[in-house]
PDB file of C-alpha atoms in Angstrom:
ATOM      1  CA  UNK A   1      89.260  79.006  94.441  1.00 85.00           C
ATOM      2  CA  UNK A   2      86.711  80.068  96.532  1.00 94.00           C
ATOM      3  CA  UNK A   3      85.338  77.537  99.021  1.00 96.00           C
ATOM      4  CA  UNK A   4      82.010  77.705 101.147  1.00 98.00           C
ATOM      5  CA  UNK A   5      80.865  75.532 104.010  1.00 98.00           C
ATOM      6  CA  UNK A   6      77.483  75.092 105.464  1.00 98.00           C
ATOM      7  CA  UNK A   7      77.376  72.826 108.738  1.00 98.00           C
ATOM      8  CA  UNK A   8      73.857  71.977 109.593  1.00 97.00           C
ATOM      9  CA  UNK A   9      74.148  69.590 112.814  1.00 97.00           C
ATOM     10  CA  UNK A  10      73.074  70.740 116.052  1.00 96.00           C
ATOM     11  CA  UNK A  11      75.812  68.414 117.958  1.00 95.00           C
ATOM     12  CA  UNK A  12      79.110  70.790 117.362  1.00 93.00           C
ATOM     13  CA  UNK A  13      82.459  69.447 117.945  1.00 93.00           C
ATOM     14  CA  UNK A  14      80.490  65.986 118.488  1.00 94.00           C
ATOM     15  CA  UNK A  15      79.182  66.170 114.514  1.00 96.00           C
ATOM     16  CA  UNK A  16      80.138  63.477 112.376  1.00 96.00           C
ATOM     17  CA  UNK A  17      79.354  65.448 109.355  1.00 97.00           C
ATOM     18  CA  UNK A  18      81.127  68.354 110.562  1.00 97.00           C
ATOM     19  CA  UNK A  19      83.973  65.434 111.471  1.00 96.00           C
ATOM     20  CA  UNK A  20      84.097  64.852 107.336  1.00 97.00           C
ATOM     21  CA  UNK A  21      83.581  68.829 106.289  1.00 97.00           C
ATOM     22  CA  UNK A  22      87.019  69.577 108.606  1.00 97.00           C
ATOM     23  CA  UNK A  23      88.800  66.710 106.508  1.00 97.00           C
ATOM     24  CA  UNK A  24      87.534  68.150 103.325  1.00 96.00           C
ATOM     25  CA  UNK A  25      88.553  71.421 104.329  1.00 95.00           C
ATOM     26  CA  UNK A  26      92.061  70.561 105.558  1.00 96.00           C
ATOM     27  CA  UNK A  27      92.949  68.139 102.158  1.00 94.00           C
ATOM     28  CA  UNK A  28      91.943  71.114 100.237  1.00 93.00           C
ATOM     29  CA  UNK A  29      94.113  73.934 102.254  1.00 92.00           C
ATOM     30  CA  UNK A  30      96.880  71.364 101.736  1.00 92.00           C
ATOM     31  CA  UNK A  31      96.603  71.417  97.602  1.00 88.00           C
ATOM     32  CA  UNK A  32      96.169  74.941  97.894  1.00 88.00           C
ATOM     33  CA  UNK A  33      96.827  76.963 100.575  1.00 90.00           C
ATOM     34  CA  UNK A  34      95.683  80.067  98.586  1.00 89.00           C
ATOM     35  CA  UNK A  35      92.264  78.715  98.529  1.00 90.00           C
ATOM     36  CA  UNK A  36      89.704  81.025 100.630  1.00 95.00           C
ATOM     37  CA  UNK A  37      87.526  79.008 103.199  1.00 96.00           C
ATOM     38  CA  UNK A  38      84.420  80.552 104.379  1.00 97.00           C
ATOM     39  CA  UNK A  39      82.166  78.657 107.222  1.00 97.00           C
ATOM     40  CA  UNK A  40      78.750  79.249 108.499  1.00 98.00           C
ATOM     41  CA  UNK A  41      77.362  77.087 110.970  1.00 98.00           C
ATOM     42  CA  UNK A  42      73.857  77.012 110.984  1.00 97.00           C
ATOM     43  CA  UNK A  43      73.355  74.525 113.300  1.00 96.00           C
ATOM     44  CA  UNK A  44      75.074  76.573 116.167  1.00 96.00           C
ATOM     45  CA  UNK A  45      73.890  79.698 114.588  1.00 96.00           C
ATOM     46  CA  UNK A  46      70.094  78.749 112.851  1.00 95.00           C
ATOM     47  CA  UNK A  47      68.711  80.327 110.383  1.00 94.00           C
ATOM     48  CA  UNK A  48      64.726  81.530 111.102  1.00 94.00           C
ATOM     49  CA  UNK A  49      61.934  79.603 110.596  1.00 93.00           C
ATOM     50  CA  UNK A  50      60.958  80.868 107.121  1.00 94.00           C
ATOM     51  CA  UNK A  51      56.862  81.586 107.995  1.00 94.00           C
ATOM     52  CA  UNK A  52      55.004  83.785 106.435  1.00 95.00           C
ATOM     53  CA  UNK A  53      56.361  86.849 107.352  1.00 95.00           C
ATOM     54  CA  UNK A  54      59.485  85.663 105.870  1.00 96.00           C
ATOM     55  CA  UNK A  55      57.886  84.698 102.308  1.00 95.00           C
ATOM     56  CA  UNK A  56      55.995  88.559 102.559  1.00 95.00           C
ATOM     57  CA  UNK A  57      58.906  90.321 102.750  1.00 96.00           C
ATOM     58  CA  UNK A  58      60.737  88.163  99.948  1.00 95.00           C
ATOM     59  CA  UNK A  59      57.692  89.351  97.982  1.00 94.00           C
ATOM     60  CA  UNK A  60      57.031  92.498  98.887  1.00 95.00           C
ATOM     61  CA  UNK A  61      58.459  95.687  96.592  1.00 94.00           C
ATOM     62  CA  UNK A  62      62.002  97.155  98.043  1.00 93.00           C
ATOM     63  CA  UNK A  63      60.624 100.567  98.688  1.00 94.00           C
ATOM     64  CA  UNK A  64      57.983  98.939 100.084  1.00 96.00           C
ATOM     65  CA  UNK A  65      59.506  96.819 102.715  1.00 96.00           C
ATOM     66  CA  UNK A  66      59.054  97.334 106.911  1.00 96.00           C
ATOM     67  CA  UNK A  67      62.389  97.399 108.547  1.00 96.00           C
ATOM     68  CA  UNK A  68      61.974  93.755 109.567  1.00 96.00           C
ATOM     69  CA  UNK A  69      61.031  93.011 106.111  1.00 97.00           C
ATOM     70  CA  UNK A  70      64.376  94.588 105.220  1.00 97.00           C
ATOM     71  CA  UNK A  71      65.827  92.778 107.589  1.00 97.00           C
ATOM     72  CA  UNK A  72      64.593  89.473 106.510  1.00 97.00           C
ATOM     73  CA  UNK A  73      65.588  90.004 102.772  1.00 97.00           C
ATOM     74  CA  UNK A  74      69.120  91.007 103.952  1.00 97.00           C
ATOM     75  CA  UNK A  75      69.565  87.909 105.306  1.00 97.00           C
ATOM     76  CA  UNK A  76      68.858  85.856 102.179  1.00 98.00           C
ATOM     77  CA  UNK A  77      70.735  88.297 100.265  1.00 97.00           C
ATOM     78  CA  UNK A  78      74.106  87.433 102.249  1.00 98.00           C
ATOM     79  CA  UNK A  79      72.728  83.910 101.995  1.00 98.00           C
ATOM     80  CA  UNK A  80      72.639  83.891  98.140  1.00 98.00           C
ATOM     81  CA  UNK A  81      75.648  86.386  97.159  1.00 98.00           C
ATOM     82  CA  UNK A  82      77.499  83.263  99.451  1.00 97.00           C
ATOM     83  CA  UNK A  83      76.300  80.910  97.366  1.00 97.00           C
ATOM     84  CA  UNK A  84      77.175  83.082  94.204  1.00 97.00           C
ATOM     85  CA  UNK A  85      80.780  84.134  95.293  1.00 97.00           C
ATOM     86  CA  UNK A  86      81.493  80.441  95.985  1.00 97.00           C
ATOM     87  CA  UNK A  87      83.577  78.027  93.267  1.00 95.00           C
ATOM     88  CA  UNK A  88      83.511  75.005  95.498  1.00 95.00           C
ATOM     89  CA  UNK A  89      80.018  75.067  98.365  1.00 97.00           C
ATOM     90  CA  UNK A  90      80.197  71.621 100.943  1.00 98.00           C
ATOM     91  CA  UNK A  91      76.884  71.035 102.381  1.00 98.00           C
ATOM     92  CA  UNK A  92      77.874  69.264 105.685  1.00 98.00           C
ATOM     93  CA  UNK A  93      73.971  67.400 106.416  1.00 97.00           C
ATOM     94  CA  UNK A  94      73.536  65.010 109.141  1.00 97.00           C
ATOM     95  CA  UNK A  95      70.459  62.553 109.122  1.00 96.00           C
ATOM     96  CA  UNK A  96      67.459  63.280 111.507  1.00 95.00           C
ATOM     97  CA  UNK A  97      64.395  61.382 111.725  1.00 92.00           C
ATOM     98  CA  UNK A  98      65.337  59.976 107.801  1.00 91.00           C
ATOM     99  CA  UNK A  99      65.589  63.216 106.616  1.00 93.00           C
ATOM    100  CA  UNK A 100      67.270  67.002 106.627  1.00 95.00           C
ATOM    101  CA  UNK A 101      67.741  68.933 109.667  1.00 96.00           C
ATOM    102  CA  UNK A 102      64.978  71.550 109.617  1.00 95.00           C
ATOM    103  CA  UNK A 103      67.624  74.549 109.915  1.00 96.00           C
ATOM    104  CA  UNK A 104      69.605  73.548 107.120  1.00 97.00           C
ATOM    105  CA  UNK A 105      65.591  73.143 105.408  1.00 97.00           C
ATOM    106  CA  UNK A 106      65.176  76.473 106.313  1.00 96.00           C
ATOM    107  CA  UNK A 107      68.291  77.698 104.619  1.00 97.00           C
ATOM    108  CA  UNK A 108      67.457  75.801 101.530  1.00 98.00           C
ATOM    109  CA  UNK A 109      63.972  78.198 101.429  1.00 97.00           C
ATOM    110  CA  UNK A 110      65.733  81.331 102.464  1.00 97.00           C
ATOM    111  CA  UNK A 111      68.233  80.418  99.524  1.00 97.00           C
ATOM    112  CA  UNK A 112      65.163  79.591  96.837  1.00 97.00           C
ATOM    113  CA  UNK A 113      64.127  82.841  95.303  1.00 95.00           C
ATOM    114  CA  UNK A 114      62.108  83.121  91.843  1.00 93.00           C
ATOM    115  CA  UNK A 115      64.152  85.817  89.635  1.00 94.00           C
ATOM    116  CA  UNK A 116      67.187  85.668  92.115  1.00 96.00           C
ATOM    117  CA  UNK A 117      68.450  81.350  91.925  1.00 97.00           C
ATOM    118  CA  UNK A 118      65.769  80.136  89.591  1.00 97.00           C
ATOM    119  CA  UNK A 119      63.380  81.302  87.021  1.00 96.00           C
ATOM    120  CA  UNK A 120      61.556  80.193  84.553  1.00 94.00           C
ATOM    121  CA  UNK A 121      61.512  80.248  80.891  1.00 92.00           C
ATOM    122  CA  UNK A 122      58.794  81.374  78.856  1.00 91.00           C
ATOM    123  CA  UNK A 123      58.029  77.491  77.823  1.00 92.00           C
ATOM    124  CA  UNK A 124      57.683  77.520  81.882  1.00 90.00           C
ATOM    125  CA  UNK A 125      60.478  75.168  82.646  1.00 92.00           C
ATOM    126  CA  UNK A 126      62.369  75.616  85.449  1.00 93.00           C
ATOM    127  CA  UNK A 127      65.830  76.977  85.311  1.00 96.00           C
ATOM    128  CA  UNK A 128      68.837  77.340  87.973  1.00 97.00           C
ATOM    129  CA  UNK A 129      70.876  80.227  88.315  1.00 97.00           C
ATOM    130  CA  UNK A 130      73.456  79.014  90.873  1.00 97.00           C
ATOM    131  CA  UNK A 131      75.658  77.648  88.353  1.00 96.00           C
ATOM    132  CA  UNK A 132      79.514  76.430  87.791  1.00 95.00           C
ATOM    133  CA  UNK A 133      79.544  75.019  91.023  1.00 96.00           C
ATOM    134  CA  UNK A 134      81.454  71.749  92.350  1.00 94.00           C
ATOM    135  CA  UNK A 135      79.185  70.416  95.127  1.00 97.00           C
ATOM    136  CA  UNK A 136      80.203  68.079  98.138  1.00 97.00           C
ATOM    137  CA  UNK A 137      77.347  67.035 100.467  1.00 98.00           C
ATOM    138  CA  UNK A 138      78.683  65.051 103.347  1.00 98.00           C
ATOM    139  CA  UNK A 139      76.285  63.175 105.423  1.00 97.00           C
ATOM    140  CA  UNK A 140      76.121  60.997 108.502  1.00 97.00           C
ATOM    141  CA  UNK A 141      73.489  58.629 109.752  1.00 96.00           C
ATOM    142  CA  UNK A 142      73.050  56.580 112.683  1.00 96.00           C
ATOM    143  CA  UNK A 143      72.124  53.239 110.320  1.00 95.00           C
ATOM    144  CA  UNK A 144      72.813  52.198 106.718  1.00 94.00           C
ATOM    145  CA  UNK A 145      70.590  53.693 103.886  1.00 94.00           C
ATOM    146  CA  UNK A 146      72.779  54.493 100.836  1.00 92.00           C
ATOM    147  CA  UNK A 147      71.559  53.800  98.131  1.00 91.00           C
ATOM    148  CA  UNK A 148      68.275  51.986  99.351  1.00 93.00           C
ATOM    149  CA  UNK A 149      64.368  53.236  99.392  1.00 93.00           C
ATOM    150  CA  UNK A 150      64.955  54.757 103.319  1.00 93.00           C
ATOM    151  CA  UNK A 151      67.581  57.348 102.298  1.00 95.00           C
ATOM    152  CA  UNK A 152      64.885  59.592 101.368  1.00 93.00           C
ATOM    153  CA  UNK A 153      67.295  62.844 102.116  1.00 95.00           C
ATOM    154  CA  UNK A 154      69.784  62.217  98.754  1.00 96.00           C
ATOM    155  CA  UNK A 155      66.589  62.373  96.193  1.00 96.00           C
ATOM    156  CA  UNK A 156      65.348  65.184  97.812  1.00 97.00           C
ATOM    157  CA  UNK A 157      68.536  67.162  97.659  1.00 97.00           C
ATOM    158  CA  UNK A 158      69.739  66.156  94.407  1.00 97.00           C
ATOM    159  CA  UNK A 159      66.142  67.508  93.136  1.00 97.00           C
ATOM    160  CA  UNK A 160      66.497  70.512  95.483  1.00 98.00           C
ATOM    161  CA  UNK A 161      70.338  71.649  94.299  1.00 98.00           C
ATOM    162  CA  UNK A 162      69.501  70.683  90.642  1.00 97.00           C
ATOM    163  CA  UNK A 163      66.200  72.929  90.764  1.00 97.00           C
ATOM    164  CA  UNK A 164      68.649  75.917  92.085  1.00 98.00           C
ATOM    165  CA  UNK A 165      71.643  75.015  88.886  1.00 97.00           C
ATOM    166  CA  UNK A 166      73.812  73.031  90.983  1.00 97.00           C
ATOM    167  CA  UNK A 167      74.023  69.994  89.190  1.00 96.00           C
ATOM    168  CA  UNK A 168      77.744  68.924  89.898  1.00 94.00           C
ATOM    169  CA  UNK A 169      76.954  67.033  93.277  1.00 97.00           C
ATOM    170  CA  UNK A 170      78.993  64.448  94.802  1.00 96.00           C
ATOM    171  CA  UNK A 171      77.326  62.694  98.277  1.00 97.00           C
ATOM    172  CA  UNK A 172      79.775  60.868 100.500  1.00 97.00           C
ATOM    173  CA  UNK A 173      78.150  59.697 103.114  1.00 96.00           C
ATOM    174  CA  UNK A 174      79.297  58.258 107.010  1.00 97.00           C
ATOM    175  CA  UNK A 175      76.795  55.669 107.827  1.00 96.00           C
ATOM    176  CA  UNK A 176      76.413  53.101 110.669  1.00 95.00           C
ATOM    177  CA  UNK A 177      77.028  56.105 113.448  1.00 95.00           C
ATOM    178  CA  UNK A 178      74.765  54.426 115.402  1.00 95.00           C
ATOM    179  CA  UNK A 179      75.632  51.108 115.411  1.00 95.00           C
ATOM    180  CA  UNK A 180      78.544  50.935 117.746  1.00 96.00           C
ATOM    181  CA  UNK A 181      82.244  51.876 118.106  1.00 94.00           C
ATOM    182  CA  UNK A 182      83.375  49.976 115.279  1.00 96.00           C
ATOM    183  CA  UNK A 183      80.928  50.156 113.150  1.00 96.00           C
ATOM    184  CA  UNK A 184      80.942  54.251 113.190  1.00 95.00           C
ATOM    185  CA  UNK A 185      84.938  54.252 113.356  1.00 96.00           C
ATOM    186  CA  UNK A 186      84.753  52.332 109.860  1.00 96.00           C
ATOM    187  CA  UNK A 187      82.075  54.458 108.483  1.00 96.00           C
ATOM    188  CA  UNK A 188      83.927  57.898 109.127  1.00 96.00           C
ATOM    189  CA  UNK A 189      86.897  55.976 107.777  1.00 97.00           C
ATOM    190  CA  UNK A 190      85.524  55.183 104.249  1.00 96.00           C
ATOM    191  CA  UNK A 191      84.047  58.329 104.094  1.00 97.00           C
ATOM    192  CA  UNK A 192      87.079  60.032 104.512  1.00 97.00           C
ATOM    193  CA  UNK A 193      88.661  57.891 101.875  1.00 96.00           C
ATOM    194  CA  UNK A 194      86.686  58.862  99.680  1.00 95.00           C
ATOM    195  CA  UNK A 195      86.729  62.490 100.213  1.00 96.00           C
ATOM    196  CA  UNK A 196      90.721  62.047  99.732  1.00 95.00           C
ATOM    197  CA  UNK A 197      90.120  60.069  96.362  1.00 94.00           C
ATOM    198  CA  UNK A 198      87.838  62.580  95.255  1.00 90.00           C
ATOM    199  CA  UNK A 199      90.242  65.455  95.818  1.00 89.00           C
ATOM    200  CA  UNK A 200      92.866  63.892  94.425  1.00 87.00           C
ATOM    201  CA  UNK A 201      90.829  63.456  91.199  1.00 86.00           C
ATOM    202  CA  UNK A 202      90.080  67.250  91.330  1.00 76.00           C
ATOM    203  CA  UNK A 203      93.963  67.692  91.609  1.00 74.00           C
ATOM    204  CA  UNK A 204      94.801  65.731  88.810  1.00 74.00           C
ATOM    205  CA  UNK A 205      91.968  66.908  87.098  1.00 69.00           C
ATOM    206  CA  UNK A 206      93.235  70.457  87.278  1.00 68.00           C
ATOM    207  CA  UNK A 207      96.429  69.494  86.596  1.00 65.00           C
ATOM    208  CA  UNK A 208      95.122  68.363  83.403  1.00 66.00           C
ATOM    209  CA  UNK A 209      93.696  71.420  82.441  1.00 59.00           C
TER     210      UNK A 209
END
């Protein structure tokens, strides 16, 4: 099983969501250490600003394409055949300002391509093309917002992975990071609970099968 990683926060080593992706990562090497683990950091390593330069040179005709427009395209091309290749994809997404990071936004546009991870039928509803895929998105936030009006970042993602095909989505979130020692010890301590119950329901799950 295939396994890909994107870690969006900008704090490294410090991350709390990158904290919760490693204990993912390491629970799942442990039921299988055959499994293939591939990581991109995009918060050390940011994707570009998609402008619109990047949107021309999505649309623009492969023989018809500057060599930074080829440039551009390649890059969501590795983006997407990631995405593709992947059986398991953990979106590791701290919370700024109530909301996404903007590189791990940008990602999400580079990612987005009519024809390519959606389309749409001839009735003109939308369909996702990224599909068959078992979707952790681990989050952190300095306060406490799951499952209230001011975590505004779950909605939009759920929309934003369903609109793409992935529709298999599980959110564990860290919360309280900001609210002192104890408070963000016991956050990254449930969270990782329930990243261990959740694999252990994939294992037994499998085992079923």
């Amino acid at each position: 099983m295939k396994t890909l990683v994107i870690l969006s926060s900008i704090l490294g080593d410090r991350s709390n969501s990158k904290q919760l992706a490693n204990h993912l990562i390491a629970g799942v090497k442990e039921a299988n250490p055959a499994t293939t683990v591939k990581v991109r950091d995009i918060g050390a390593q940011p994707i570009p600003y998609f402008d619109g330069n990047t949107a021309g040179a999505l649309f623009t005709p492969a023989d018809a394409r500057s060599v930074e427009q080829q440039r551009i395209v390649e890059l969501s091309d590795t983006l997407v055949a990631e995405l593709m290749e992947a059986d398991r994809i953990v979106f590791a997404v701290p919370v700024y300002n109530f909301n996404l990071p903007a590189q791990f936004k940008s990602y999400l546009d580079y990612l987005a391509r009519a024809g390519v991870t959606f389309r749409y039928t001839p009735e003109g509803v939308p369909e996702g093309l990224v599909k068959g895929k078992q979707v952790f998105v681990l989050t952190a936030r300095g306060g406490k917002a799951e499952g209230t009006p001011s975590d505004t970042m779950t909605p939009y993602l759920r929309q934003m992975l369903g609109f793409l095909g992935m529709n298999d989505v599980t959110f564990i979130a860290a919360e309280g990071m900001a609210m002192g020692e104890v408070a963000a010890l016991e956050g990254v301590t449930l969270a990782k609970q329930r990243i261990d119950a959740l694999l252990r329901q994939t294992a037994q799950a499998n085992l079923a099968a």
